[in-house]
Structures are given as C-alpha cells and as structure tokens.
Short mmCIF file of C-alpha atoms in Angstrom, two decimals:
data_model
loop_
_atom_site.label_atom_id
_atom_site.label_comp_id
_atom_site.label_asym_id
_atom_site.label_seq_id
_atom_site.Cartn_x
_atom_site.Cartn_y
_atom_site.Cartn_z
CA MET A 14 -38.48 -162.12 -22.71
CA GLY A 15 -41.09 -159.70 -24.04
CA VAL A 16 -41.07 -155.94 -24.54
CA ASP A 17 -43.46 -153.27 -25.75
CA VAL A 18 -41.00 -151.77 -28.23
CA LEU A 19 -37.91 -153.27 -29.82
CA VAL A 20 -35.58 -150.83 -31.54
CA ALA A 21 -33.16 -152.22 -34.12
CA GLY A 22 -30.01 -150.13 -34.36
CA GLY A 23 -28.48 -147.65 -31.91
CA GLY A 24 -27.44 -144.85 -34.23
CA PRO A 25 -28.89 -141.35 -33.79
CA ALA A 26 -32.36 -142.52 -34.93
CA GLY A 27 -32.35 -145.68 -32.82
CA LEU A 28 -31.01 -144.16 -29.63
CA ALA A 29 -33.55 -141.33 -29.93
CA ALA A 30 -36.34 -143.85 -30.58
CA ALA A 31 -35.39 -146.12 -27.69
CA ILE A 32 -34.87 -143.38 -25.10
CA SER A 33 -38.07 -141.60 -26.15
CA SER A 34 -40.06 -144.85 -26.07
CA ALA A 35 -38.75 -145.68 -22.61
CA ARG A 36 -39.42 -142.17 -21.30
CA SER A 37 -42.98 -142.57 -22.51
CA GLY A 38 -43.31 -145.58 -20.24
CA ALA A 39 -42.99 -148.45 -22.72
CA ARG A 40 -40.73 -151.39 -21.85
CA THR A 41 -38.08 -150.99 -24.50
CA LEU A 42 -35.18 -153.03 -25.84
CA LEU A 43 -32.44 -151.42 -27.93
CA VAL A 44 -30.37 -153.80 -30.06
CA GLU A 45 -27.02 -152.64 -31.45
CA ARG A 46 -24.43 -154.68 -33.35
CA HIS A 47 -21.40 -152.58 -32.35
CA GLY A 48 -19.92 -152.07 -28.91
CA ALA A 49 -21.17 -148.49 -28.66
CA LEU A 50 -24.20 -146.41 -29.60
CA GLY A 51 -24.00 -143.47 -31.97
CA GLY A 52 -24.07 -145.27 -35.31
CA MET A 53 -22.27 -143.38 -38.03
CA GLY A 54 -21.56 -140.56 -35.54
CA THR A 55 -19.40 -142.95 -33.53
CA ALA A 56 -18.45 -146.03 -35.54
CA ALA A 57 -17.86 -144.32 -38.89
CA LEU A 58 -16.27 -141.22 -37.30
CA VAL A 59 -18.82 -138.87 -38.86
CA HIS A 60 -17.93 -135.84 -36.77
CA SER A 61 -20.72 -133.31 -37.41
CA PHE A 62 -24.42 -133.31 -36.76
CA CYS A 63 -26.21 -131.81 -39.77
CA GLY A 64 -29.92 -131.03 -39.86
CA LEU A 65 -30.11 -129.84 -36.25
CA TYR A 66 -30.73 -126.23 -37.19
CA GLU A 67 -32.86 -124.13 -39.52
CA LEU A 68 -31.20 -122.79 -42.67
CA ALA A 69 -28.92 -119.94 -41.69
CA GLY A 70 -30.56 -116.53 -41.61
CA ASP A 71 -29.86 -113.18 -40.04
CA SER A 72 -30.11 -114.48 -36.49
CA GLY A 73 -27.97 -117.21 -34.94
CA PRO A 74 -28.61 -120.95 -35.09
CA GLN A 75 -32.26 -121.94 -34.47
CA TRP A 76 -33.33 -125.50 -33.56
CA ALA A 77 -35.10 -127.28 -36.40
CA ASN A 78 -36.63 -129.93 -34.14
CA PRO A 79 -36.94 -128.84 -30.51
CA GLY A 80 -37.23 -132.02 -28.45
CA PHE A 81 -34.87 -134.95 -28.26
CA ALA A 82 -32.63 -133.54 -31.02
CA SER A 83 -32.06 -130.23 -29.27
CA GLU A 84 -31.66 -131.96 -25.90
CA PHE A 85 -29.02 -134.33 -27.26
CA ALA A 86 -27.12 -131.49 -28.94
CA THR A 87 -27.29 -129.26 -25.86
CA ARG A 88 -25.97 -132.05 -23.64
CA LEU A 89 -23.24 -132.88 -26.15
CA ILE A 90 -22.01 -129.30 -25.92
CA ALA A 91 -22.41 -129.14 -22.12
CA GLY A 92 -20.48 -132.41 -21.73
CA GLY A 93 -17.51 -131.09 -23.69
CA GLY A 94 -18.22 -133.20 -26.77
CA SER A 95 -18.75 -130.22 -29.03
CA ALA A 96 -17.57 -126.62 -29.09
CA GLY A 97 -20.93 -125.47 -30.47
CA PRO A 98 -22.51 -124.82 -33.86
CA GLN A 99 -20.53 -123.53 -36.82
CA ARG A 100 -21.94 -121.73 -39.83
CA MET A 101 -20.98 -123.11 -43.23
CA GLY A 102 -22.52 -120.95 -45.95
CA ARG A 103 -26.30 -121.33 -45.73
CA VAL A 104 -26.27 -124.06 -43.07
CA TRP A 105 -25.29 -124.53 -39.44
CA VAL A 106 -23.60 -127.75 -38.34
CA LEU A 107 -22.59 -129.06 -34.93
CA PRO A 108 -19.07 -130.57 -35.09
CA HIS A 109 -18.67 -133.20 -32.41
CA GLN A 110 -16.22 -135.70 -30.97
CA PRO A 111 -17.34 -139.23 -31.97
CA ALA A 112 -16.35 -140.65 -28.57
CA ALA A 113 -18.62 -138.11 -26.87
CA CYS A 114 -21.58 -139.30 -28.90
CA ALA A 115 -21.13 -142.84 -27.55
CA TRP A 116 -20.61 -141.60 -23.99
CA LEU A 117 -23.67 -139.34 -23.99
CA ALA A 118 -25.88 -142.06 -25.45
CA ASP A 119 -24.78 -144.40 -22.61
CA GLU A 120 -25.61 -141.74 -20.03
CA MET A 121 -29.06 -141.08 -21.46
CA VAL A 122 -29.90 -144.77 -21.85
CA GLY A 123 -28.82 -145.38 -18.27
CA ALA A 124 -31.08 -142.61 -16.98
CA ALA A 125 -34.12 -143.56 -19.07
CA GLY A 126 -35.50 -146.47 -16.99
CA ASN A 127 -37.64 -149.13 -18.70
CA LEU A 128 -34.84 -149.49 -21.21
CA GLU A 129 -32.52 -152.41 -21.78
CA MET A 130 -29.64 -151.97 -24.20
CA LEU A 131 -27.99 -155.00 -25.76
CA LEU A 132 -24.74 -154.24 -27.56
CA HIS A 133 -22.86 -156.78 -29.67
CA SER A 134 -26.21 -158.15 -30.82
CA GLU A 135 -27.49 -158.69 -34.35
CA ILE A 136 -31.04 -159.41 -35.42
CA ILE A 137 -31.08 -162.58 -37.50
CA ALA A 138 -34.76 -163.46 -37.86
CA VAL A 139 -38.25 -162.06 -37.38
CA SER A 140 -41.61 -163.84 -37.25
CA PRO A 141 -43.87 -163.13 -40.27
CA ASP A 142 -46.22 -161.00 -38.16
CA LEU A 143 -43.24 -159.22 -36.51
CA THR A 144 -44.33 -160.15 -33.01
CA ALA A 145 -41.05 -161.93 -32.33
CA VAL A 146 -37.46 -161.10 -33.14
CA GLU A 147 -34.45 -163.36 -32.86
CA LEU A 148 -31.07 -161.97 -31.83
CA VAL A 149 -27.66 -163.55 -31.94
CA THR A 150 -24.53 -162.74 -29.99
CA ARG A 151 -21.38 -164.71 -30.65
CA GLY A 152 -23.23 -167.89 -31.58
CA VAL A 153 -25.91 -167.62 -28.89
CA ARG A 154 -29.51 -167.05 -30.04
CA ARG A 155 -32.19 -165.23 -28.06
CA ARG A 156 -35.85 -164.74 -28.90
CA VAL A 157 -37.72 -161.58 -27.90
CA ALA A 158 -41.44 -160.89 -28.22
CA ALA A 159 -42.28 -157.30 -29.18
CA ARG A 160 -45.55 -155.43 -29.63
CA SER A 161 -43.98 -152.79 -31.89
CA VAL A 162 -40.68 -152.70 -33.77
CA VAL A 163 -38.71 -149.63 -34.85
CA ASP A 164 -36.30 -150.27 -37.70
CA ALA A 165 -33.55 -147.71 -37.12
CA SER A 166 -30.86 -149.94 -38.53
CA GLY A 167 -29.95 -147.52 -41.31
CA ASP A 168 -30.07 -150.32 -43.84
CA GLY A 169 -33.65 -151.43 -43.17
CA GLU A 170 -32.53 -154.81 -41.86
CA ILE A 171 -35.97 -155.57 -40.42
CA LEU A 172 -37.46 -154.78 -43.83
CA GLY A 173 -35.05 -157.23 -45.38
CA LEU A 174 -35.76 -159.97 -42.84
CA ALA A 175 -39.54 -159.45 -42.80
CA GLY A 176 -39.84 -159.31 -46.57
CA ALA A 177 -41.40 -155.85 -46.19
CA ALA A 178 -41.55 -153.67 -49.30
CA PHE A 179 -38.61 -151.34 -49.81
CA ASP A 180 -36.94 -149.31 -52.54
CA GLN A 181 -33.24 -149.05 -53.24
CA ALA A 182 -31.70 -146.71 -55.81
CA PRO A 183 -29.76 -148.31 -58.67
CA PRO A 184 -26.01 -148.67 -57.99
CA GLU A 185 -25.00 -145.66 -60.08
CA HIS A 186 -27.30 -143.34 -58.12
CA LEU A 187 -26.78 -144.58 -54.56
CA GLN A 188 -25.06 -141.97 -52.40
CA ARG A 189 -21.38 -142.83 -52.18
CA PRO A 190 -20.10 -144.18 -48.87
CA ALA A 191 -17.49 -142.26 -46.87
CA PHE A 192 -14.30 -143.49 -45.21
CA ILE A 193 -13.22 -141.19 -42.38
CA PHE A 194 -9.97 -141.52 -40.48
CA GLY A 195 -8.07 -139.48 -37.91
CA LEU A 196 -4.60 -137.99 -38.14
CA GLN A 197 -2.69 -136.74 -35.13
CA GLY A 198 0.41 -134.59 -34.83
CA VAL A 199 -0.66 -132.01 -37.40
CA GLU A 200 0.51 -128.44 -36.80
CA GLU A 201 -2.48 -126.24 -36.05
CA SER A 202 -1.63 -123.76 -38.83
CA ALA A 203 -1.30 -126.52 -41.43
CA TRP A 204 -4.95 -126.98 -42.27
CA GLN A 205 -6.51 -123.63 -41.50
CA ASP A 206 -8.02 -121.09 -43.91
CA ASP A 207 -6.25 -120.99 -47.26
CA GLU A 208 -3.95 -123.88 -46.30
CA ARG A 209 -6.89 -126.31 -46.54
CA LEU A 210 -7.55 -125.11 -50.06
CA LYS A 211 -3.88 -125.43 -50.99
CA ILE A 212 -3.87 -129.00 -49.67
CA ALA A 213 -6.95 -129.74 -51.79
CA ALA A 214 -5.21 -128.35 -54.87
CA ARG A 215 -2.07 -130.40 -54.13
CA ILE A 216 -4.08 -133.60 -53.78
CA ALA A 217 -5.82 -132.86 -57.08
CA ARG A 218 -2.46 -132.32 -58.81
CA ALA A 219 -0.94 -135.44 -57.24
CA VAL A 220 -3.89 -137.50 -58.48
CA ALA A 221 -3.61 -135.98 -61.97
CA GLY A 222 0.14 -136.70 -61.97
CA GLY A 223 -0.17 -140.27 -60.73
CA GLY A 224 1.34 -139.59 -57.30
CA LEU A 225 -1.87 -140.56 -55.54
CA PRO A 226 -4.54 -143.10 -56.53
CA ALA A 227 -7.60 -141.64 -58.27
CA GLY A 228 -9.76 -142.52 -55.29
CA ALA A 229 -7.96 -139.91 -53.20
CA LEU A 230 -9.56 -137.14 -55.21
CA GLY A 231 -12.18 -135.51 -53.07
CA ALA A 232 -10.45 -136.18 -49.74
CA SER A 233 -11.33 -133.35 -47.38
CA LEU A 234 -9.78 -132.34 -44.09
CA ARG A 235 -11.32 -130.94 -40.97
CA GLY A 236 -9.32 -130.00 -37.91
CA THR A 237 -10.95 -130.69 -34.58
CA GLY A 238 -9.09 -128.13 -32.52
CA ARG A 239 -8.04 -130.97 -30.21
CA GLY A 240 -4.26 -131.31 -30.01
CA GLY A 241 -3.23 -131.43 -33.65
CA GLU A 242 -6.05 -133.80 -34.64
CA VAL A 243 -7.51 -133.72 -38.14
CA TYR A 244 -10.24 -135.91 -39.67
CA VAL A 245 -9.88 -136.85 -43.31
CA THR A 246 -13.01 -137.85 -45.24
CA ILE A 247 -12.79 -139.76 -48.50
CA ASP A 248 -15.88 -140.50 -50.57
CA LEU A 249 -15.47 -143.99 -52.00
CA THR A 250 -16.54 -145.13 -55.44
CA GLY A 251 -17.16 -148.82 -54.77
CA PRO A 252 -17.80 -151.49 -57.38
CA SER A 253 -19.92 -150.63 -60.44
CA ASP A 254 -22.81 -152.77 -59.15
CA TYR A 255 -22.42 -151.39 -55.60
CA ASP A 256 -24.95 -152.70 -53.09
CA PRO A 257 -24.47 -151.61 -49.46
CA THR A 258 -26.28 -154.70 -48.18
CA ARG A 259 -23.83 -157.10 -49.84
CA ALA A 260 -20.99 -158.33 -47.61
CA ALA A 261 -18.45 -158.53 -50.44
CA ASP A 262 -19.08 -154.89 -51.36
CA LEU A 263 -18.80 -153.69 -47.78
CA THR A 264 -15.58 -155.65 -47.45
CA ALA A 265 -14.17 -154.08 -50.60
CA LEU A 266 -15.10 -150.61 -49.34
CA GLU A 267 -13.30 -151.12 -46.02
CA VAL A 268 -10.17 -152.34 -47.80
CA GLU A 269 -10.31 -149.54 -50.37
CA GLY A 270 -10.78 -146.95 -47.61
CA ARG A 271 -7.82 -148.13 -45.56
CA SER A 272 -5.60 -148.35 -48.62
CA LEU A 273 -6.46 -144.80 -49.69
CA ALA A 274 -6.01 -143.55 -46.15
CA TRP A 275 -2.54 -145.09 -45.93
CA SER A 276 -1.52 -143.48 -49.26
CA LEU A 277 -2.90 -140.12 -48.23
CA ALA A 278 -1.23 -140.19 -44.82
CA GLU A 279 2.11 -140.87 -46.51
CA PHE A 280 1.46 -138.07 -49.02
CA PHE A 281 0.63 -135.60 -46.25
CA ARG A 282 3.68 -136.60 -44.20
CA THR A 283 6.15 -136.30 -47.06
CA SER A 284 4.81 -133.41 -49.10
CA THR A 285 2.59 -131.17 -47.04
CA PRO A 286 3.93 -128.42 -44.78
CA GLY A 287 2.91 -128.94 -41.16
CA PHE A 288 2.23 -132.66 -41.58
CA SER A 289 5.81 -133.99 -41.32
CA THR A 290 5.24 -135.65 -37.92
CA SER A 291 1.60 -136.61 -38.52
CA THR A 292 0.39 -140.18 -38.24
CA ILE A 293 -2.90 -142.05 -38.50
CA SER A 294 -4.48 -142.02 -35.04
CA VAL A 295 -7.67 -143.92 -35.72
CA PHE A 296 -9.44 -145.91 -38.40
CA PRO A 297 -13.25 -146.07 -38.27
CA ALA A 298 -14.90 -149.23 -36.92
CA ARG A 299 -16.76 -149.28 -40.21
CA VAL A 300 -17.23 -147.41 -43.48
CA GLY A 301 -19.93 -144.72 -43.44
CA ILE A 302 -22.97 -145.71 -45.49
CA ARG A 303 -25.20 -142.87 -46.65
CA GLU A 304 -28.00 -144.72 -48.42
CA SER A 305 -29.35 -148.23 -48.90
CA ARG A 306 -32.92 -149.51 -48.40
CA ARG A 307 -35.85 -147.09 -48.02
CA VAL A 308 -39.12 -148.46 -46.66
CA VAL A 309 -42.28 -148.34 -48.75
CA GLY A 310 -44.34 -146.46 -46.21
CA ARG A 311 -47.81 -145.01 -45.98
CA TYR A 312 -46.57 -141.80 -47.56
CA ARG A 313 -43.44 -141.36 -49.65
CA LEU A 314 -41.78 -138.00 -49.02
CA GLU A 315 -41.13 -136.83 -52.57
CA THR A 316 -38.33 -134.75 -54.03
CA ALA A 317 -40.84 -131.98 -54.83
CA ASP A 318 -42.01 -132.00 -51.19
CA VAL A 319 -38.49 -131.15 -50.01
CA GLU A 320 -37.99 -128.61 -52.81
CA LYS A 321 -41.25 -126.81 -52.03
CA GLY A 322 -41.11 -127.19 -48.25
CA ALA A 323 -44.33 -129.24 -48.12
CA GLN A 324 -46.46 -129.19 -44.98
CA PHE A 325 -48.49 -132.15 -43.73
CA PRO A 326 -51.30 -132.46 -41.16
CA ASP A 327 -49.46 -135.40 -39.55
CA ALA A 328 -46.04 -133.67 -39.39
CA VAL A 329 -43.80 -135.05 -36.62
CA ALA A 330 -40.38 -133.68 -37.69
CA ARG A 331 -38.80 -131.23 -40.12
CA ALA A 332 -36.10 -131.70 -42.74
CA THR A 333 -33.92 -128.60 -42.83
CA TRP A 334 -30.77 -129.97 -44.49
CA PRO A 335 -30.52 -129.34 -48.26
CA MET A 336 -30.62 -132.35 -50.55
CA GLU A 337 -26.92 -133.22 -50.47
CA LEU A 338 -26.35 -135.48 -53.46
CA ARG A 339 -23.15 -137.48 -53.50
CA GLU A 340 -23.72 -139.81 -56.41
CA SER A 341 -20.08 -139.59 -57.44
CA ASN A 342 -16.89 -139.10 -55.47
CA ARG A 343 -16.47 -135.64 -56.98
CA GLY A 344 -17.95 -133.89 -53.99
CA PRO A 345 -21.48 -132.97 -52.99
CA ARG A 346 -24.12 -131.25 -55.07
CA LEU A 347 -26.37 -129.27 -52.78
CA ARG A 348 -29.97 -128.55 -53.72
CA PHE A 349 -31.68 -126.08 -51.40
CA PRO A 350 -35.47 -125.72 -51.01
CA LEU A 351 -36.77 -123.22 -53.54
CA HIS A 352 -38.18 -120.76 -51.03
CA GLY A 353 -35.96 -121.59 -48.07
CA GLN A 354 -38.88 -123.37 -46.38
CA PRO A 355 -38.05 -126.74 -44.77
CA ALA A 356 -40.29 -129.74 -45.46
CA ASP A 357 -42.38 -131.50 -42.84
CA ILE A 358 -41.82 -135.22 -42.33
CA PRO A 359 -45.22 -136.88 -41.85
CA LEU A 360 -45.71 -139.78 -39.44
CA ARG A 361 -46.98 -141.82 -42.41
CA SER A 362 -43.41 -141.77 -43.79
CA LEU A 363 -42.23 -143.49 -40.60
CA ARG A 364 -44.76 -146.34 -40.89
CA ALA A 365 -44.37 -149.38 -43.11
CA ARG A 366 -47.21 -149.73 -45.59
CA ASP A 367 -47.73 -153.43 -45.00
CA HIS A 368 -46.96 -153.98 -41.30
CA LYS A 369 -49.10 -152.26 -38.69
CA THR A 370 -46.54 -152.62 -35.89
CA LEU A 371 -43.44 -151.63 -37.88
CA PHE A 372 -42.05 -148.10 -37.67
CA VAL A 373 -38.98 -146.87 -39.53
CA ALA A 374 -36.71 -143.98 -38.56
CA GLY A 375 -33.51 -142.44 -39.80
CA ARG A 376 -32.09 -142.77 -43.27
CA CYS A 377 -34.38 -145.64 -44.37
CA LEU A 378 -37.71 -143.86 -43.88
CA SER A 379 -40.20 -143.64 -46.75
CA CYS A 380 -38.94 -141.08 -49.26
CA SER A 381 -37.53 -140.61 -52.74
CA HIS A 382 -33.82 -141.04 -53.42
CA GLU A 383 -33.31 -137.25 -53.59
CA ALA A 384 -35.43 -136.55 -50.50
CA GLN A 385 -33.32 -139.13 -48.66
CA ALA A 386 -30.29 -136.94 -49.40
CA SER A 387 -31.89 -134.39 -47.07
CA VAL A 388 -33.50 -136.52 -44.35
CA ARG A 389 -30.57 -138.94 -43.92
CA VAL A 390 -28.41 -136.57 -41.85
CA MET A 391 -27.90 -137.33 -38.16
CA GLY A 392 -29.67 -134.28 -36.70
CA THR A 393 -32.82 -135.18 -38.63
CA CYS A 394 -32.36 -138.84 -37.64
CA LEU A 395 -32.58 -137.80 -33.97
CA ALA A 396 -35.93 -136.16 -34.73
CA THR A 397 -37.44 -138.97 -36.81
CA GLY A 398 -36.14 -141.45 -34.23
CA GLU A 399 -37.89 -139.60 -31.42
CA ALA A 400 -41.17 -139.50 -33.38
CA ALA A 401 -41.04 -143.17 -34.39
CA GLY A 402 -40.12 -144.24 -30.85
CA LEU A 403 -43.02 -142.31 -29.33
CA ALA A 404 -45.51 -143.55 -31.93
CA ALA A 405 -44.37 -147.14 -31.41
CA ALA A 406 -44.56 -146.78 -27.62
CA LEU A 407 -48.04 -145.21 -27.67
CA GLN A 408 -49.37 -147.84 -30.03
CA ALA A 409 -47.80 -150.74 -28.14
CA THR A 410 -49.26 -149.57 -24.84
CA GLY A 411 -52.74 -148.78 -26.19
CA ARG A 412 -52.44 -145.00 -25.94
CA GLY A 413 -53.13 -144.07 -29.54
CA GLY A 414 -50.22 -143.48 -31.84
CA GLU A 415 -51.47 -140.81 -34.25
CA ALA A 416 -49.32 -137.77 -35.01
CA SER A 417 -51.31 -135.60 -32.58
CA ASP A 418 -50.67 -138.19 -29.83
CA VAL A 419 -46.95 -138.14 -30.64
CA LEU A 420 -46.81 -134.35 -30.41
CA SER A 421 -48.63 -134.21 -27.09
CA GLU A 422 -46.50 -136.99 -25.64
CA ARG A 423 -43.34 -135.20 -26.78
CA ALA A 424 -44.56 -132.01 -25.11
CA ARG A 425 -45.44 -133.93 -21.92
CA ILE A 426 -41.98 -135.51 -21.74
CA ARG A 427 -40.29 -132.15 -22.32
CA ARG A 428 -42.24 -130.63 -19.45
CA SER A 429 -41.43 -133.44 -17.02
CA MET B 19 4.94 -120.69 -83.27
CA CYS B 20 2.09 -118.37 -82.32
CA SER B 21 0.16 -118.67 -79.10
CA PRO B 22 -3.61 -118.86 -79.51
CA PRO B 23 -5.36 -115.55 -78.77
CA ILE B 24 -6.18 -115.01 -75.12
CA PRO B 25 -9.95 -115.15 -74.63
CA ASP B 26 -11.64 -112.09 -73.17
CA LEU B 27 -13.00 -112.10 -69.65
CA ALA B 28 -16.64 -112.42 -70.67
CA SER B 29 -16.06 -115.56 -72.70
CA LEU B 30 -13.87 -117.05 -69.96
CA GLU B 31 -16.59 -116.36 -67.41
CA GLU B 32 -19.13 -118.02 -69.66
CA ARG B 33 -17.01 -121.13 -70.16
CA ILE B 34 -16.09 -121.48 -66.48
CA LEU B 35 -19.69 -120.97 -65.40
CA ALA B 36 -20.92 -123.60 -67.86
CA ALA B 37 -18.29 -126.10 -66.70
CA ILE B 38 -19.11 -125.52 -63.01
CA ARG B 39 -22.81 -125.95 -63.72
CA GLU B 40 -22.20 -129.12 -65.66
CA ARG B 41 -19.52 -130.82 -63.59
CA ILE B 42 -19.19 -129.37 -60.11
CA LEU B 43 -22.08 -127.60 -58.41
CA GLU B 44 -25.83 -127.65 -58.59
CA VAL B 45 -26.16 -123.87 -58.68
CA PRO B 46 -29.46 -122.12 -57.93
CA ALA B 47 -31.50 -120.22 -60.53
CA GLY B 48 -30.07 -116.79 -61.18
CA PHE B 49 -26.53 -117.86 -60.34
CA ASN B 50 -24.08 -115.74 -62.33
CA ALA B 51 -20.40 -114.86 -62.63
CA GLY B 52 -20.59 -112.57 -59.63
CA SER B 53 -22.37 -115.03 -57.31
CA ASP B 54 -20.66 -116.50 -54.25
CA LEU B 55 -19.35 -119.98 -55.02
CA TYR B 56 -18.95 -120.90 -51.35
CA ALA B 57 -22.61 -120.08 -50.68
CA ALA B 58 -23.46 -122.37 -53.61
CA GLY B 59 -21.64 -125.23 -51.89
CA LEU B 60 -18.01 -124.97 -53.01
CA ASP B 61 -16.00 -126.91 -50.44
CA SER B 62 -12.51 -128.36 -50.56
CA MET B 63 -13.77 -131.43 -52.43
CA ALA B 64 -15.41 -129.33 -55.12
CA LEU B 65 -12.34 -127.10 -55.18
CA MET B 66 -10.18 -130.04 -56.24
CA GLN B 67 -12.43 -130.57 -59.23
CA LEU B 68 -12.29 -126.88 -59.96
CA VAL B 69 -8.48 -126.74 -59.90
CA LEU B 70 -8.31 -129.70 -62.29
CA LEU B 71 -10.95 -128.13 -64.50
CA LEU B 72 -8.98 -124.87 -64.75
CA GLU B 73 -5.63 -126.60 -65.26
CA GLU B 74 -6.82 -129.20 -67.75
CA GLY B 75 -9.56 -127.18 -69.46
CA PHE B 76 -7.65 -123.93 -69.90
CA GLY B 77 -4.05 -125.13 -69.95
CA VAL B 78 -2.95 -122.99 -67.02
CA VAL B 79 -1.08 -123.88 -63.85
CA VAL B 80 -2.55 -122.33 -60.73
CA PRO B 81 0.39 -121.99 -58.34
CA ASP B 82 -0.03 -122.58 -54.60
CA SER B 83 0.31 -118.85 -53.98
CA ASP B 84 -2.88 -118.23 -56.01
CA ILE B 85 -4.90 -120.86 -54.15
CA CYS B 86 -6.75 -118.74 -51.64
CA ARG B 87 -10.33 -118.19 -50.63
CA ALA B 88 -10.66 -114.83 -52.37
CA ASN B 89 -9.55 -116.14 -55.78
CA PHE B 90 -12.23 -118.85 -55.70
CA GLN B 91 -15.03 -116.61 -54.43
CA SER B 92 -16.79 -116.19 -57.77
CA VAL B 93 -16.59 -117.15 -61.42
CA ARG B 94 -15.49 -113.57 -62.13
CA GLN B 95 -12.48 -113.97 -59.82
CA LEU B 96 -11.63 -117.28 -61.48
CA ALA B 97 -11.82 -115.75 -64.95
CA HIS B 98 -9.41 -113.03 -63.84
CA LEU B 99 -7.10 -115.67 -62.40
CA VAL B 100 -7.13 -117.76 -65.59
CA ARG B 101 -6.60 -114.71 -67.83
CA GLU B 102 -3.68 -113.57 -65.70
CA ARG B 103 -2.06 -117.00 -65.94
CA LEU B 104 -2.69 -117.19 -69.71
CA THR B 105 -1.15 -113.73 -70.15
CA LEU B 106 1.95 -114.81 -68.22
CA VAL B 107 2.32 -117.91 -70.40
CA ALA B 108 1.88 -115.89 -73.60
#
C-alpha cells in the first residue's frame, strides 16, 4: 500500500498530526504500538493536559494554540472526559480521564476520512530515503510507501531507524520517568487540602525512617473526583546510565514502578486515615517517559528562546508551559519565561535537518534539553502535531508546506 | 547540658531560603522570605523535601497538626514554625 503521510505514534502529537493531515486531504496512515491512542495520556495514565493555556493572568484560561489543541480539549470536556481547567499557581491545566483520551481519539480518527489507523503495529525498518516503512504486527511484516513521514513516536524511533541525526541528554540530566497508578476506595476527604500535604509529610518521614523505600519519596496524589479514585505519581530514578531507548532499562523501570506502587498502597492502607479500604485499581500499560531522543532539525529551539519568549517568522505553535525540570526524583524545578512571554515554535524545529520528507512532532522536536522541558507537555504536543501533520500533508500533495501554508490550511480547516 | 542558643528569625529565614534555593525550587529573581512558595512551584513532592530539610537540617519535628497550607506559604512562615518548635524543645 502507499500513502501520502505516515505518522509514527498515536500519542497527542501523532493523533493531532494524523487527523490534521487527513482533514487536509492527504491519504494518511497512523501507526500505533499500543491498543489505544493517547500515548502517555492514556497508556502511562498521565491525567492532565499541560501547555493548553496561556500563563495564568487576571482573566480566566486562554487557549495557547487555538486549533486542533483547543478543539480536542473542548471535546474532551463536552464528552465528560474532563471537568474543565484548573488553576495551579501561575499555570492552568486540564485534568482528564485517560480512558476518555483514547475514546475521543477513536471518534476523531473515525470521522476524519482519508485516515487509516493501525494499532498493535510497530515500525521495524525504513528505507534510506524514507520513502518506505516496514511495520510488524505479531510476526507479520507489512511494507508501506509514504511521501512524507511524521515521527511522533516520542522517542524518535524513525530517527533511530533512519540513522537521522539526533541529540540525547546524558543519563544524569535526562528528565526522570514517571510511574502513575490508580487507587480506588479512598474517602473523598482523605486527600483534599491540607490532608494531601500531611500525607506528603508522612511519606517523607516513613522514607527517612526506613518504613518505605527511598524511591517512594516524591510520590504525589491527585484525586479525580470520580468515586474515591486517586492517581499516585512516582518519579523514578532508574539506573545510573539510564537510557530510555534501552529495553533492559525500560524493563527495570516498570518493575521498580510496580514494586514502589505496591509498597505505597500498603503504606496508605495501613497508616493513612481515609485509605483503610483503598486498593490499587489500575497499573499503567507502560511507564511514562518524559525525554529521550531530540531530532537535529533545521532550527534548534534554545533554552534562551524559551526564557526570552522568542518570536520567529515561521512560527506554527507556541510553548506556554514553563521549563519543568525533573532531573532528579526530588520534584520539579520550574523555570518561567523571564517576561511572561511564551516562545514561538518555528516550523524549522519540526523538520529534520537531513531528510526533506521527515517531520518531527511532540517531545522529540528540535530543541535544547531545557527547552524540551517546556515543549514536551501534551497540550503543546497537540499543537506541534497539528503543525507537522499539516506541513507533511501539504508537502506530500504538492501544495507547498511552508509555515504560511500551514497557517492558512489550519485556518481553512477551522472554518470548514 | 545546655541547649544551643535558638537562632533569631532573620538568620533562620536566611538559612531556609538558601536551602530551598539550593535543593528544592528554582526560585525567580527577587524571591524573598515573604514570597509565595506555592507560586514558585512548591507542590506535594517539593513539600516532602522541605519537611525533611526542616527536620534534618534544624533538628525539629513538624507534627501533623502543623502541616497545613498556611504554614508552608512562605519562608517567613517556615522560620516562625521552626523557631516555635525549637522553643518548645528548649
């Protein structure tokens, strides 16, 4: 088979890229290794969209990237998958139900036309010129010709397979991965307001006293408001030479996450008021990876660009989330733009330097390690995904593909 | 045996602020003892570090009843909290 645009990965960036490409009229194939779309927002149980809104000001939440990102968020709320934005200090976030993310993505893919979605499929090979991609599903190979490819795999798997240039931070600086699990049967009053802080203090003391493993330090709780359900997030440390593209390391992270979760669940049940009948309701399908490969693109979004709120003539999206550095499991360090001005993301940062038909969206776009700590969040991934999908579609179908073309096509689709 | 002298509030504020800067939060320019810690990014993860920092660094025990949003609002509040606990111990 042959398509105009092949999108690798069905997380927020990939689903936005594929649906936008298809809406633009390009024959599009979306390839996803899991059984559902949504990426980290489904499989890893990440339960908030960050980067959807401008930094909080005097007025209410304002869309950072009107277009696919705002459409997805609006439909998530309308479909009952989110109760709406919440303010947390200087930022707005959109807490959501992971299952809803998968459901909504299915609905939107189904309505897009021109779009085939293949779940349970991995990309195992690409031709040197990237005009063909080989997929595998349960031991069966399939070859697909593609005019343009969007790498929205989060880990830059196309970059890895194509031998395209990429950067990856050294192990000690890579953002720590997160293990998120669900608890059910928690009394509603048990985690609210000051109780959450008291739980945090108790965990800290239990770790200091040897009652909990050191890895439990930093566990944070968020109630969903849905029938005594609470999500617990643990930032994992990983091995000292941690590499998120190495199977042994990913395996160790999954095992470490489940072990910590089991210890924490027991600790909550036996020593935390309101948790005596709580139990683990769900483990994630996979650990949440925050950072791995970053493409070497035609422009590298620098740390100073995000700090200063840089503007670019070929801007196609905006990064409004602060640089949220999680280089240790001691909690995030937030670095806000100096003047409160969000940075533009130029189309050049979504294009591989060495491959004319390769676009990159989501957390592996072309940027510095610190800038990635801002652009990696799911709300921004929706926006970079949309831009990369449109650019790939326009180029593959001979309709341009410059930033101005992307903006007009986005406006045309919004009007239709 | 004599207890060591209880530090004054200003020096406690200075030490807590320095420790937060160094170990817990990337605070913006101009951040001082009266600034809002939550606005600077203090969440429950950072709060765990902060509790350990106060308990291990200053030799106090912060009881559950003192763990509340208001007490962790600013470095000034924390300095008051630590001084109160040190006074009780002395």
